Coordinates of C-alpha atoms and ligand atoms in Angstrom, one line a residue:
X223 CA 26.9 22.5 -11.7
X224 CA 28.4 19.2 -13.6
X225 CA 27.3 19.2 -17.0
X226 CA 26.1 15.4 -17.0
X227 CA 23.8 15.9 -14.0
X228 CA 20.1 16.1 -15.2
X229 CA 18.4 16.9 -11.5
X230 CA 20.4 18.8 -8.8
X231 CA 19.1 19.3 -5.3
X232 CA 20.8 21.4 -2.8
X233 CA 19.6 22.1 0.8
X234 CA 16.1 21.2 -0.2
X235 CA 13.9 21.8 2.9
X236 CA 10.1 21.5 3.9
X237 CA 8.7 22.6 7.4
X238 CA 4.8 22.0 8.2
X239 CA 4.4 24.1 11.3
X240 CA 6.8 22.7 13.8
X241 CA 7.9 19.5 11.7
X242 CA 10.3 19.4 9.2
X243 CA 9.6 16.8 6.7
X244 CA 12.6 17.3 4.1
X245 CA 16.2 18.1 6.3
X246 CA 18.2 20.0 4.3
X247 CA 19.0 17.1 1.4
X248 CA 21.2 17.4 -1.4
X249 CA 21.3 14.6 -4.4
X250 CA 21.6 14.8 -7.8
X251 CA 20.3 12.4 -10.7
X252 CA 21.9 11.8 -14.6
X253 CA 20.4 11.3 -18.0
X254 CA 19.6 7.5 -17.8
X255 CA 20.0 6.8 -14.0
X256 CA 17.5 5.8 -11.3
X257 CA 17.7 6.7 -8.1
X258 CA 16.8 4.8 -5.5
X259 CA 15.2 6.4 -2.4
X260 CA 14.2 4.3 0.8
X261 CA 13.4 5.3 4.3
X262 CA 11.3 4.4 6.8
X263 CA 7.4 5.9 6.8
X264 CA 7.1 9.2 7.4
X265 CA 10.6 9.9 6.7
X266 CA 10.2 12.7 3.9
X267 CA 10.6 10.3 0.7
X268 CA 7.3 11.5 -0.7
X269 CA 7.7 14.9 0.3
X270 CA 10.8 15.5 -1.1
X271 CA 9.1 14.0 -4.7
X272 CA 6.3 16.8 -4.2
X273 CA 8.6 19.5 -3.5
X274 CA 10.4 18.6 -7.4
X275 CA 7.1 18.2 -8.8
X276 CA 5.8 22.1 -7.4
X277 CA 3.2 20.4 -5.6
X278 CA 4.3 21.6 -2.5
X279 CA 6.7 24.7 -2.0
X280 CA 9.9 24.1 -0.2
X281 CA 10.9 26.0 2.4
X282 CA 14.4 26.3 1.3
X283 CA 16.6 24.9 -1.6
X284 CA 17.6 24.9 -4.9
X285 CA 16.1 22.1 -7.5
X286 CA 18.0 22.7 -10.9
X287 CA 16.6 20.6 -13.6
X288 CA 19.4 21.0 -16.6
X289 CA 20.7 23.9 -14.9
X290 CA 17.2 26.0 -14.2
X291 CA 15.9 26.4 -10.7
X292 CA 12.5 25.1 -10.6
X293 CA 12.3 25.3 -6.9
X294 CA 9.0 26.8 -5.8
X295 CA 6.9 26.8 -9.8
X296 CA 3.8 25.6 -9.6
X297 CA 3.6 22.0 -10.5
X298 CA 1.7 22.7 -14.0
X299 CA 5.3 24.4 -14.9
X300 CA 7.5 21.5 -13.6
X301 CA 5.5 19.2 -15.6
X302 CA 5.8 21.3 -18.6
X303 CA 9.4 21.5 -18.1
X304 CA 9.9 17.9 -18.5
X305 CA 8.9 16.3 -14.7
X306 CA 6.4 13.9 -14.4
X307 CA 5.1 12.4 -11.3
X308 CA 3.7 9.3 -10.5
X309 CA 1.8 9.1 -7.3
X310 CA 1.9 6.4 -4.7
X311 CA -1.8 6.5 -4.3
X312 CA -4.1 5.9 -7.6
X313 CA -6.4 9.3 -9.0
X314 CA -8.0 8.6 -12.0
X315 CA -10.9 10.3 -13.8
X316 CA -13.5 7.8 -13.0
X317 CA -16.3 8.5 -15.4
X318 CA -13.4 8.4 -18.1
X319 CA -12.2 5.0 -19.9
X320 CA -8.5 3.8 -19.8
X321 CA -8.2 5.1 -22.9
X322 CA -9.5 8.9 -22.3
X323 CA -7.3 9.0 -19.2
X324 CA -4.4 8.6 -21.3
X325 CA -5.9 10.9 -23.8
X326 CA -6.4 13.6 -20.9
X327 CA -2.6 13.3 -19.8
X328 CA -1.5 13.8 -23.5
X329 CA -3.4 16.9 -24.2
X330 CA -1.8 20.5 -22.5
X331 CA -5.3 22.0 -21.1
X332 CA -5.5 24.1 -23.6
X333 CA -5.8 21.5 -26.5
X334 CA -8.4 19.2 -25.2
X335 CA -10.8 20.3 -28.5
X336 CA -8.0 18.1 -30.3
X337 CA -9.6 15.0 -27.9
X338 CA -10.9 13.4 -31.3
X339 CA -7.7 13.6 -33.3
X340 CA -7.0 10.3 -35.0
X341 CA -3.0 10.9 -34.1
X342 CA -3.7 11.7 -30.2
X343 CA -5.8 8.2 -30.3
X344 CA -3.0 6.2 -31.7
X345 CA -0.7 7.5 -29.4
X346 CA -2.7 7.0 -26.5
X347 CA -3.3 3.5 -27.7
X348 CA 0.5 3.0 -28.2
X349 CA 1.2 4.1 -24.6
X350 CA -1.6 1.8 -23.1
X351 CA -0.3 -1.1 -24.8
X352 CA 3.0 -0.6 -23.6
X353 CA 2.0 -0.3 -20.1
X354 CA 0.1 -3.5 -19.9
X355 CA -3.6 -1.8 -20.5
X356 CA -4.2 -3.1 -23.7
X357 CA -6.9 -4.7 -22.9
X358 CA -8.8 -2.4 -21.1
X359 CA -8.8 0.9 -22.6
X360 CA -12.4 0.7 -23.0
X361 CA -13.2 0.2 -19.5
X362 CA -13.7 2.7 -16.5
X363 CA -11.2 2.6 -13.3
X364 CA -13.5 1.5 -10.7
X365 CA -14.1 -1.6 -12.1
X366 CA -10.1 -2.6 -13.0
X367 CA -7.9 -4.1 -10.8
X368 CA -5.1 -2.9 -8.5
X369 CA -2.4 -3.4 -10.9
X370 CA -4.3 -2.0 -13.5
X371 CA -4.5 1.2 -11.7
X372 CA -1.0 1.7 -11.3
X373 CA -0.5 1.1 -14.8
X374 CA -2.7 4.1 -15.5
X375 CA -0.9 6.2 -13.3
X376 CA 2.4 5.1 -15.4
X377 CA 0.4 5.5 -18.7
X378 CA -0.2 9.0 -17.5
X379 CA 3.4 10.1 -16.7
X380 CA 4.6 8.6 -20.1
X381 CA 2.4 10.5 -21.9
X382 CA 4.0 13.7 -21.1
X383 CA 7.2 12.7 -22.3
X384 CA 8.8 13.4 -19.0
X385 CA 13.0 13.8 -19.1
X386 CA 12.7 12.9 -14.9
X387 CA 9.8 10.9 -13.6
X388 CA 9.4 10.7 -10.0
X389 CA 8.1 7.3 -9.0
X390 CA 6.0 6.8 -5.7
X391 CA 6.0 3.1 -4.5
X392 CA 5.0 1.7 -7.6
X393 CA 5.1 -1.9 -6.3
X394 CA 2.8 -2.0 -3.1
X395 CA 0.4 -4.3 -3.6
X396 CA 1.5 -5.7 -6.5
X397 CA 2.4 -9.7 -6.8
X398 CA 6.0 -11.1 -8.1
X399 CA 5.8 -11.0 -11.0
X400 CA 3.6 -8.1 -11.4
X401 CA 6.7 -6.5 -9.9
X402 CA 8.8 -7.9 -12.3
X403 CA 6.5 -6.3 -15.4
X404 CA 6.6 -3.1 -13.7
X405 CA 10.7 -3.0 -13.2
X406 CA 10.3 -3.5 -16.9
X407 CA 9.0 -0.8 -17.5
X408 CA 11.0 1.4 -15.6
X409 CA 14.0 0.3 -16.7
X410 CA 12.4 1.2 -20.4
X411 CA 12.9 4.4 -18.9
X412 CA 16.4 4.5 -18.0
X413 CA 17.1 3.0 -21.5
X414 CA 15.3 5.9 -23.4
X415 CA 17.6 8.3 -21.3
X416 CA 15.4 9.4 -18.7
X417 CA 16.2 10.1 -14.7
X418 CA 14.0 8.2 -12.7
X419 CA 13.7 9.0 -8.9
X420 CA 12.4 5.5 -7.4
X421 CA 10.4 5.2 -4.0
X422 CA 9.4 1.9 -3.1
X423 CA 9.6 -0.6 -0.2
X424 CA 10.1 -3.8 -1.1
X425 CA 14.2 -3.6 -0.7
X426 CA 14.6 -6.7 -3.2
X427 CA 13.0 -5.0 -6.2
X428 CA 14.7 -2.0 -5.6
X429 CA 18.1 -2.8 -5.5
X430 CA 17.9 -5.0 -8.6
X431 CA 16.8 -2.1 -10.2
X432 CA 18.4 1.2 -9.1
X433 CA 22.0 2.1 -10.1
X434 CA 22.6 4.1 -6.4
X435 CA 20.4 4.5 -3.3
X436 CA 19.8 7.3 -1.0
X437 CA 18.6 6.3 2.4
X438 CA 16.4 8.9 4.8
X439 CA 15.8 9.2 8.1
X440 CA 13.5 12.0 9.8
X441 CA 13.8 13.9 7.1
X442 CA 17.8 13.7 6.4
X443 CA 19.9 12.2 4.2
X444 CA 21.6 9.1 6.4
X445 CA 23.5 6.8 4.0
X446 CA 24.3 7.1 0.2
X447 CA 25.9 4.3 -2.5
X448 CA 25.6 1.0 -3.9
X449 CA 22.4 -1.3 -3.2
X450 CA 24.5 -3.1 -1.5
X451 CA 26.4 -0.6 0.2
X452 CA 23.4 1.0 1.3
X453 CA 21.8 -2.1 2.5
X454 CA 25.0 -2.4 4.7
X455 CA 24.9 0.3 6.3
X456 CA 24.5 -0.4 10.2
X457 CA 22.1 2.8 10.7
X458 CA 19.5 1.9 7.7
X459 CA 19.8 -1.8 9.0
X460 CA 18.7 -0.2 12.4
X461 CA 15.9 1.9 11.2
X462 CA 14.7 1.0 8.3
X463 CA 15.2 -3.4 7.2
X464 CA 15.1 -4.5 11.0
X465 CA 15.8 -7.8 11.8
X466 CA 14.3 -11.4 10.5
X467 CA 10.4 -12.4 11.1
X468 CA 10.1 -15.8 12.8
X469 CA 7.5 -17.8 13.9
X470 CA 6.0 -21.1 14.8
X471 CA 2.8 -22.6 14.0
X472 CA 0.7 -24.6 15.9
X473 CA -1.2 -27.2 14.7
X474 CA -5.0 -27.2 14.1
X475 CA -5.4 -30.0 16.7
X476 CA -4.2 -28.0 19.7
X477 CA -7.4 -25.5 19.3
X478 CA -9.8 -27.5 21.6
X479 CA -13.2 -25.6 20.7
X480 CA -15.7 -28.5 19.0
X481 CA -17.2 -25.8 17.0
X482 CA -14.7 -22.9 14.8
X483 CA -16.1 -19.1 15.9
X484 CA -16.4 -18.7 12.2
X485 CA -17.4 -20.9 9.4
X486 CA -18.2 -19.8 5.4
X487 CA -19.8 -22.7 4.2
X488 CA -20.0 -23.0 -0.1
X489 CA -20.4 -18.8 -0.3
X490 CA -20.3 -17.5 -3.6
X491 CA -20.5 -14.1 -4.6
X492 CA -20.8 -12.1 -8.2
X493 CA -20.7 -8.6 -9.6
X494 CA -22.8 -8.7 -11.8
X495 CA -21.7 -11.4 -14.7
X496 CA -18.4 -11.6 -12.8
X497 CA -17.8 -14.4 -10.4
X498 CA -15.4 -13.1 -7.5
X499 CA -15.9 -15.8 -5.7
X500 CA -17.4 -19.6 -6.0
X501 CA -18.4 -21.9 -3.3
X502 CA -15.7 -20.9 -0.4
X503 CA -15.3 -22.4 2.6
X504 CA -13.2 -21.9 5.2
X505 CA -13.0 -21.8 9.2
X506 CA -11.1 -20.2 12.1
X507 CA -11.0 -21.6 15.8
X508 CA -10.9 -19.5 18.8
X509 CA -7.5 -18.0 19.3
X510 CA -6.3 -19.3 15.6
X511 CA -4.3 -17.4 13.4
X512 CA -5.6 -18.2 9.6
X513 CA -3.9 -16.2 6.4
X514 CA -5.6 -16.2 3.0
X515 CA -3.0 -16.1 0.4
X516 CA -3.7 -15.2 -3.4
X517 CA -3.2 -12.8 -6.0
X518 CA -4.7 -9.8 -6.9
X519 CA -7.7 -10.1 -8.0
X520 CA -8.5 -14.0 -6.7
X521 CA -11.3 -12.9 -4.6
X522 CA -9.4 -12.2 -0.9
X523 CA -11.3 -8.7 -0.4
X524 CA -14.4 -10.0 -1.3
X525 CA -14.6 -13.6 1.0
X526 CA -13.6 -10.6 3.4
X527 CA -16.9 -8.1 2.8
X528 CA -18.9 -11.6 2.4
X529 CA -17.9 -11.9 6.7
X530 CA -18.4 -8.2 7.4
X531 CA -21.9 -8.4 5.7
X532 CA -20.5 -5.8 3.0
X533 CA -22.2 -7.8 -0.2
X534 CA -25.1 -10.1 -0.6
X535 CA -23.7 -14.0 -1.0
X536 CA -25.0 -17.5 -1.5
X537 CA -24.1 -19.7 0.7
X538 CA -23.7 -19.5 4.7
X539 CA -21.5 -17.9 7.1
X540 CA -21.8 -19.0 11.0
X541 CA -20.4 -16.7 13.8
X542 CA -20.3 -18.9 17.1
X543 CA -23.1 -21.4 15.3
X544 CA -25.1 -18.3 14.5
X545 CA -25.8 -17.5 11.0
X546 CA -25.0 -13.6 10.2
X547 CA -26.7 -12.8 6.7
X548 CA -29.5 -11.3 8.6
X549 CA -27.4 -9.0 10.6
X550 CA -26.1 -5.5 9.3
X551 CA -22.4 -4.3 9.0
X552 CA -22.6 -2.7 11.9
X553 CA -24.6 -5.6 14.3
X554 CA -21.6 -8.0 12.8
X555 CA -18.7 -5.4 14.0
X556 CA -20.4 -5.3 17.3
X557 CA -20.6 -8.9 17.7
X558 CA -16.1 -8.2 17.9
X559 CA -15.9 -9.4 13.9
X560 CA -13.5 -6.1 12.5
X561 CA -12.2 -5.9 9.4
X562 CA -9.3 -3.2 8.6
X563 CA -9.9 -3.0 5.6
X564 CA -7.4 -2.6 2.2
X565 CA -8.9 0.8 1.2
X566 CA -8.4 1.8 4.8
X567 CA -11.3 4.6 5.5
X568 CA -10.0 7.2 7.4
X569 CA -11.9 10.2 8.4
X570 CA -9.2 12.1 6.7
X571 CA -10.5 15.6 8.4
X572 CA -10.4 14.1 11.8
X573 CA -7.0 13.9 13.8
X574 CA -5.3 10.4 14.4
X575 CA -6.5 10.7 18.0
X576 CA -10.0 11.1 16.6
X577 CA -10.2 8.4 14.7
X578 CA -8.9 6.2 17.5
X579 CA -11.6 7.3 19.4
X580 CA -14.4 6.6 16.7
X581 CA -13.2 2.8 16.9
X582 CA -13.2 2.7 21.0
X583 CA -16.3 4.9 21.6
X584 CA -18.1 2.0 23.0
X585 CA -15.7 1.3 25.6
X586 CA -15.5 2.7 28.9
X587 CA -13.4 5.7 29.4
X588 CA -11.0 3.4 31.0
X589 CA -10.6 0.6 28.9
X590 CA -10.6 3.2 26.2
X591 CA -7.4 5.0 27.8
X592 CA -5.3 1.8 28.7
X593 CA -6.1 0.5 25.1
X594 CA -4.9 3.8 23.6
X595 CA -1.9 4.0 25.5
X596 CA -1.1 0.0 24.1
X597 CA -1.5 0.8 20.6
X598 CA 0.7 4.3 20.6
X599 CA 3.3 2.2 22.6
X600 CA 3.1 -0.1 19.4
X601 CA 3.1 2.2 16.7
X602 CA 5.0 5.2 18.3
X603 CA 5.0 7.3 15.7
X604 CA 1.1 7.6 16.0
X605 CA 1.9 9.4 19.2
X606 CA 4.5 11.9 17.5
X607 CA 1.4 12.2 15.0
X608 CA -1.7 12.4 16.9
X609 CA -3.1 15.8 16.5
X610 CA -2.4 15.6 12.8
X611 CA -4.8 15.1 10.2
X612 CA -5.1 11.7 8.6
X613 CA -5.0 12.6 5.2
X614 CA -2.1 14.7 5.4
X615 CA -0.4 11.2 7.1
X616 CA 2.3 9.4 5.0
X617 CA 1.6 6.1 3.0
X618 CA 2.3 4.0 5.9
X619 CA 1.3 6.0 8.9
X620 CA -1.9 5.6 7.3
X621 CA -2.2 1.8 7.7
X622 CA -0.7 2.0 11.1
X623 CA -3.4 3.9 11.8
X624 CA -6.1 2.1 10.3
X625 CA -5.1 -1.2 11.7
X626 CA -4.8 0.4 15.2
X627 CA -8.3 1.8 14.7
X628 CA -9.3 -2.1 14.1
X629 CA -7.5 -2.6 16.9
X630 CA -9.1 -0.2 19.0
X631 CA -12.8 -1.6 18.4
X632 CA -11.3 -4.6 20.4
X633 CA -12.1 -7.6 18.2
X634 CA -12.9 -11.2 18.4
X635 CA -11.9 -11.9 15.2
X636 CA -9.9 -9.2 13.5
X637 CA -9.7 -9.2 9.5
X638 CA -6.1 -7.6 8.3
X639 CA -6.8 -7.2 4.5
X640 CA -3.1 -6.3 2.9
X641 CA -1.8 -5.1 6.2
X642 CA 1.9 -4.7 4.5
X643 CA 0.8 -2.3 1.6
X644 CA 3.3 0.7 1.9
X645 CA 5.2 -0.1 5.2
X646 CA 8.6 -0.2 6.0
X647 CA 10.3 -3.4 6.5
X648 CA 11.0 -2.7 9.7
X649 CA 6.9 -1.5 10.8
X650 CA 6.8 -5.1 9.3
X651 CA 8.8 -6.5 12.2
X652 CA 6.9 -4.0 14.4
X653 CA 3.8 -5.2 13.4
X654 CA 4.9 -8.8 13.3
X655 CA 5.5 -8.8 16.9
X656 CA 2.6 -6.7 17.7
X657 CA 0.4 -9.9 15.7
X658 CA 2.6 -12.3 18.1
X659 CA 2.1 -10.5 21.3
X660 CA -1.5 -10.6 20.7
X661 CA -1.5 -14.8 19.7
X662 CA 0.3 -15.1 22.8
X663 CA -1.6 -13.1 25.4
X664 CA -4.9 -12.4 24.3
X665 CA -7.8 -15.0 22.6
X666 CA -8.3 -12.9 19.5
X667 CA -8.1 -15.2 16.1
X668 CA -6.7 -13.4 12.9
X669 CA -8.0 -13.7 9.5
X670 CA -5.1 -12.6 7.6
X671 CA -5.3 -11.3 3.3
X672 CA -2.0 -11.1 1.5
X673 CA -0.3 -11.7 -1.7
X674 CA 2.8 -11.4 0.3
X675 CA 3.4 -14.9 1.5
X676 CA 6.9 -14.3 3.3
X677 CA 4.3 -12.2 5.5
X678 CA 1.7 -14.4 5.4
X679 CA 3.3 -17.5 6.2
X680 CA 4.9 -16.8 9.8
X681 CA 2.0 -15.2 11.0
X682 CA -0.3 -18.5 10.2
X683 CA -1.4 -21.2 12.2
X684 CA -3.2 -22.5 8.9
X685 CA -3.1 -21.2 5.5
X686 CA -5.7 -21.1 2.7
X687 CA -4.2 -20.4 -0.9
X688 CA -7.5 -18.5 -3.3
X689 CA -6.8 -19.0 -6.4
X690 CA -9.6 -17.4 -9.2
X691 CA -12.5 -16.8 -6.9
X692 CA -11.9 -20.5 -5.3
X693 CA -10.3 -22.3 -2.4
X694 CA -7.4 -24.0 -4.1
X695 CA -5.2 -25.1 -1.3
X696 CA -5.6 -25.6 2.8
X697 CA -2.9 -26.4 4.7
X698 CA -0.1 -25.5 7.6
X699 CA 2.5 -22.6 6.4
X700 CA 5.4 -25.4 6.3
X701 CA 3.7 -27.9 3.4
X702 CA 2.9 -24.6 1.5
X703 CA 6.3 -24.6 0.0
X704 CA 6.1 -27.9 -0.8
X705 CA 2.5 -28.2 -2.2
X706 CA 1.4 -24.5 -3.1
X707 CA 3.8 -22.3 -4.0
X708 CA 4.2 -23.5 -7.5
X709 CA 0.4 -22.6 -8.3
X710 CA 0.7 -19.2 -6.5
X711 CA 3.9 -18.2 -7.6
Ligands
LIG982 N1 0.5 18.5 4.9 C1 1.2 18.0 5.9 N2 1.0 18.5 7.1 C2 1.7 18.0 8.2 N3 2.5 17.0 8.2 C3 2.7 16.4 7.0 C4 2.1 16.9 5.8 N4 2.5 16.1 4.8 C5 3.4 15.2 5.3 N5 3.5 15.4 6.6 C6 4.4 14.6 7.5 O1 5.7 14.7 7.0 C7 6.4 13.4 7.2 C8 6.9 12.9 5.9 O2 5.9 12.4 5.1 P1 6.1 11.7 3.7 O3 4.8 11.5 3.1 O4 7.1 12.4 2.9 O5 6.8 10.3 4.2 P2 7.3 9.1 3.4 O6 8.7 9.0 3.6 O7 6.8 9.2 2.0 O8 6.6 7.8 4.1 P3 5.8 6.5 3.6 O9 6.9 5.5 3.3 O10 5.0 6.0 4.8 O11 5.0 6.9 2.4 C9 5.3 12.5 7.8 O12 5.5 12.3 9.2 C10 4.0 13.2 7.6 O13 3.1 12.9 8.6
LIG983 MG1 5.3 8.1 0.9

C-alpha cells in the first residue's frame, strides 16, 4: 500500500440475500482529500459508507485505514480508530439539548460520569459554535429546524476527532446558501488534514467541492476523475444527471372554473408563542399546477398540515366552497386532498407492495391493479424492490415510494411537500415527466413545497414565494426571476 493513502478499499463487497449492494469497488482516499461519491439511488453509495464505518459487515474486501484492516470491526472500533460517520438521515437524543448531544459524542461510554467537567463543556461549546449551533445549545431537537439538525449530526462527528469522516448527503434539504455554510465546513476539514468521503446529490455543490469523484452504478464502480471529467462521462450522463427539465406554464386565465377547488383565506397558525404562519392566502383551480417556494423554516409544511387538517388554524380553508375545519385528517384525504408528506411515513415493517396497497385499499381490485402497474412503470425500481422492507430502502427509494403511495390514494389535489429531498438528478427528470404526464392527461391540481426553485419553477402554472410565515410574492414562474428571486435568494 502507498504510504500517502489514508483509506484503501479493495474488492469491497455487500450481498443482502440475492442483491448485491456494493460490487466489488476499490478506491482509496489521502490525508486532506475529499472524495466525491455520486450515483444514482439505490446504487450502493450509502452502503459502501456503512460497510467502512462497521455498521454493516462486508461480504468481501479489505478496508485499510493507515495500513490496518478494519474490514468487518464493529463500528464502536472503527470509530475509535479514527472514522466518523455522519448519517444521511438525522438521530438525535431527543430529550437531550444541543449542547448534551455534543457532550454525549465527546465522551467514550465509559466516561460519561465526566458529563459535568467544566473542560468537556467548553469543548462542546467550541464545536457547536463552529458548526452554526451557537444559538441553540440549550434547546431540544424536535423543536430546531432542518438545518439545524444536520449540523448536530456534524457537531457529533467532530467531536470524535475523526482522521476520515464519511459524509451522507449532507445538503438535501438545505437552501443555497445553507449549502454554501456547510461546504464551509467541510472544507475546514480537508484543511485540518482530514479524508472526507462526500455523498450528496446536488452535482453543483459537489463538484465545487471535491478534489476527484467516483461515480456508481448497481453497485459498481462506473467512472472515476475530475468533477468535470466525471460529469463528462457519457454513462453517468445516462444514468445518473439525465437530461434538462422544461416546461411551460399556462396562464391563470385559461382555468375556466368560477370558483378555485381550494382556497386558504387569512390562516394563521402558532406553536405555542411561535408564529409559523400569519394570515395566508392562497388558491388552486381545477387541473392547476401551484408551487410554494420558501426557505426552510418559512412556514411551507405548516400552510400544508393547515389543508390536511393536521393543526388547529385561524382563518378559513374552502375545499369545492366547503369549509373543512370540521372535518378530520382522514374525512379530508377522502374527499381526494393527499399530502406526501416531507417526513414521509412509511410503514417501515411492511413491504413496498404493502404500503402501496395501504394507499389504494379503497379502490376496487381493478382500479387498484391498473394503478399499481402505472406507478411501477414510473418508478421502476419500486418493482425490482417490492418485496423489500421500507426501511431497509435507500434515501431516495424512499420518496419514490412515498410519493407513489400519494399517488396511489388517487388524489384531487395532491400536496408534494420537498419531493426532491435525496433523489437523483435523473429520478428528477423521472419525476418531472411523471408531474407533466399527469397535467397533461389527468384533472388532478398540484400543490407543490420546495426551496428548490429550479424544481419548482417548471413544474408551476403559478407560484407563491413564503417568506417568514407570510405570503410574500404571487406570481407566474417567468416574473419570478425578475420580481422574487432577489428576496428568496
Ligand atoms: N438491509 C438491506 N436489505 C436489503 N436491501 C438493502 C438493505 N440495505 C440496502 N439495501 C438495498 O441496497 C441498495 C443500495 O442501497 P444504498 O442505501 O446503499 O443506496 P444509495 O446509493 O445510498 O441510494 P440513495 O442515493 O437513494 O440514498 C438499494 O437498492 C437498497 O434497497
Ligand atoms: Mg443513501
Amino acid at each position: 500500500m502507498r504510504s500517502d493513502v489514508m483509506l484503501d478499499v479493495t474488492g469491497l463487497t455487500k450481498r443482502f440475500g440475492g442483491l448485491v449492494a456494493v460490487r466489488d469497488l476499490s478506491f482509496s482516499i489521502r490525508p486532506g482529500e475529499i472524495l466525491g461519491l455520486i450515483g444514482p439511488n439505490g446504487s450502493g453509495k450509502s452502503t459502501a459508507m456503512k460497510l467502512i464505518m462497521g455498521v454493516e459487515r462486508p461480504t468481501a474486501g479489505t478496508i485499510l485505514l493507515d495500513g490496518e484492516n478494519i474490514a468487518g470491526l464493529p463500528s464502536h472500533k472503527v470509530a475509535r480508530k479514527g472514522v466518523g460517520l455522519v448519517f444521511q438521515h438525522s438521530r438525535p437524543l431527543h430529550r437531550q439539548t444541543v449542547l448534551e448531544n455534543i457532550k454525549v459524542a465527546l465522551l467514550p461510554d465509559s466516561l460519561l460520569r465526566l458529563f459535568a467537567d467544566p473542560h468537556v463543556d467548553g469543548q462542546a461549546r467550541a464545536i457547536a459554535e463552529r458548526v452554526g449551533l451557537g444559538k441553540v445549545m440549550e434547546r431540544k431537537p424536535p423543536t430546531l429546524p432542518f438545518a439545524d439538525l444536520r449540523r448536530l449530526e456534524l457537531a457529533k462527528a467532530i467531536a470524535r476527532h475523526p482522521k476520515l469522516v464519511l459524509v451522507d448527503e449532507p445538503f438535501a434539504g438545505l437552501t443555497a446558501s445553507e449549502t454554501r455554510e456547510f461546504s464551509e465546513l467541510i472544507r475546514g476539514f480537508r484543511e485540518e488534514g482530514r479524508a472526507v468521503l462526500l455523498v450528496d446529490h446536488n452535482v453543483k455543490s459537489v463538484s465545487a467541492l471535491v478534489d476527484r469523484v467516483l461515480a456508481m452504478y448497481l453497485g459498481e464502480r462506473i467512472a472515476e476523475g475530475s468533477a468535470a471529467q466525471v460529469m463528462a462521462d457519457p454513462t453517468v450522463r445516462k444514468v445518473y444527471l439525465g437530461g434538462a427539465i422544461t416546461t411551460v406554464a399556462r396562464p391563470e386565465s385559461s382555468f375556466k372554473d368560477v370558483t378555485p377547488v381550494l382556497q386558504v383565506d387569512n390562516v394563521s397558525v402558532s406553536y405555542g408563542k411561535a408564529q409559523a404562519l400569519q394570515g395566508a392566502s392562497i388558491h388552486v383551480h381545477e387541473g392547476e399546477f401551484v408551487s410554494v417556494v420558501g426557505l426552510n423554516g418559512a412556514g411551507k409544511t405548516t400552510l400544508f398540515n393547515a389543508i390536511s387538517g393536521l393543526v388547529p388554524y385561524a382563518g378559513e380553508i374552502r375545499w369545492e366552497g366547503k369549509p373543512l375545519k370540521a372535518l378530520s385528517p382522514a374525512a379530508i384525504a377522502r374527499t381526494g386532498l393527499v399530502q406526501c408528506p416531507e417526513t414521509r411515513e412509511l410503514f417501515g415493517d411492511m413491504s413496498v407492495r404493502e404500503n402501496l396497497d395501504l394507499g389504494g385499499h379503497f379502490l376496487p381490485p381493478k382500479e387498484r391493479e391498473e394503478r399499481l402497474e402505472w406507478l411501477l412503470e414510473l418508478f421502476p425500481i419500486l418493482r425490482a424492490r417490492r418485496a423489500q422492507m421500507s426501511r431497509t430502502l435507500s434515501g431516495g427509494e424512499q420518496q419514490m415510494l412515498a410519493i407513489a403511495r400519494a399517488l396511489m390514494m388517487k388524489p384531487r389535489l395532491l400536496i408534494l411537500d420537498e419531493p426532491t429531498l435525496g433523489l437523483a438528478p435523473v429520478i428528477l427528470e423521472t419525476l418531472s415527466k411523471a408531474l407533466e404526464k399527469l397535467r397533461a392527461t389527468t384533472p388532478i391540481s398540484v400543490l407543490l413545497g420546495e426551496q428548490n426553485v429550479t424544481f419548482a419553477l417548471p413544474h408551476a402554472d403559478r407560484v407563491y414565494v413564503l417568506d417568514h410565515a407570510r405570503i410574500a410574492w404571487e406570481g407566474p414562474p417567468g416574473r419570478f426571476e425578475a420580481e422574487a428571486a432577489a428576496t428568496y435568494l
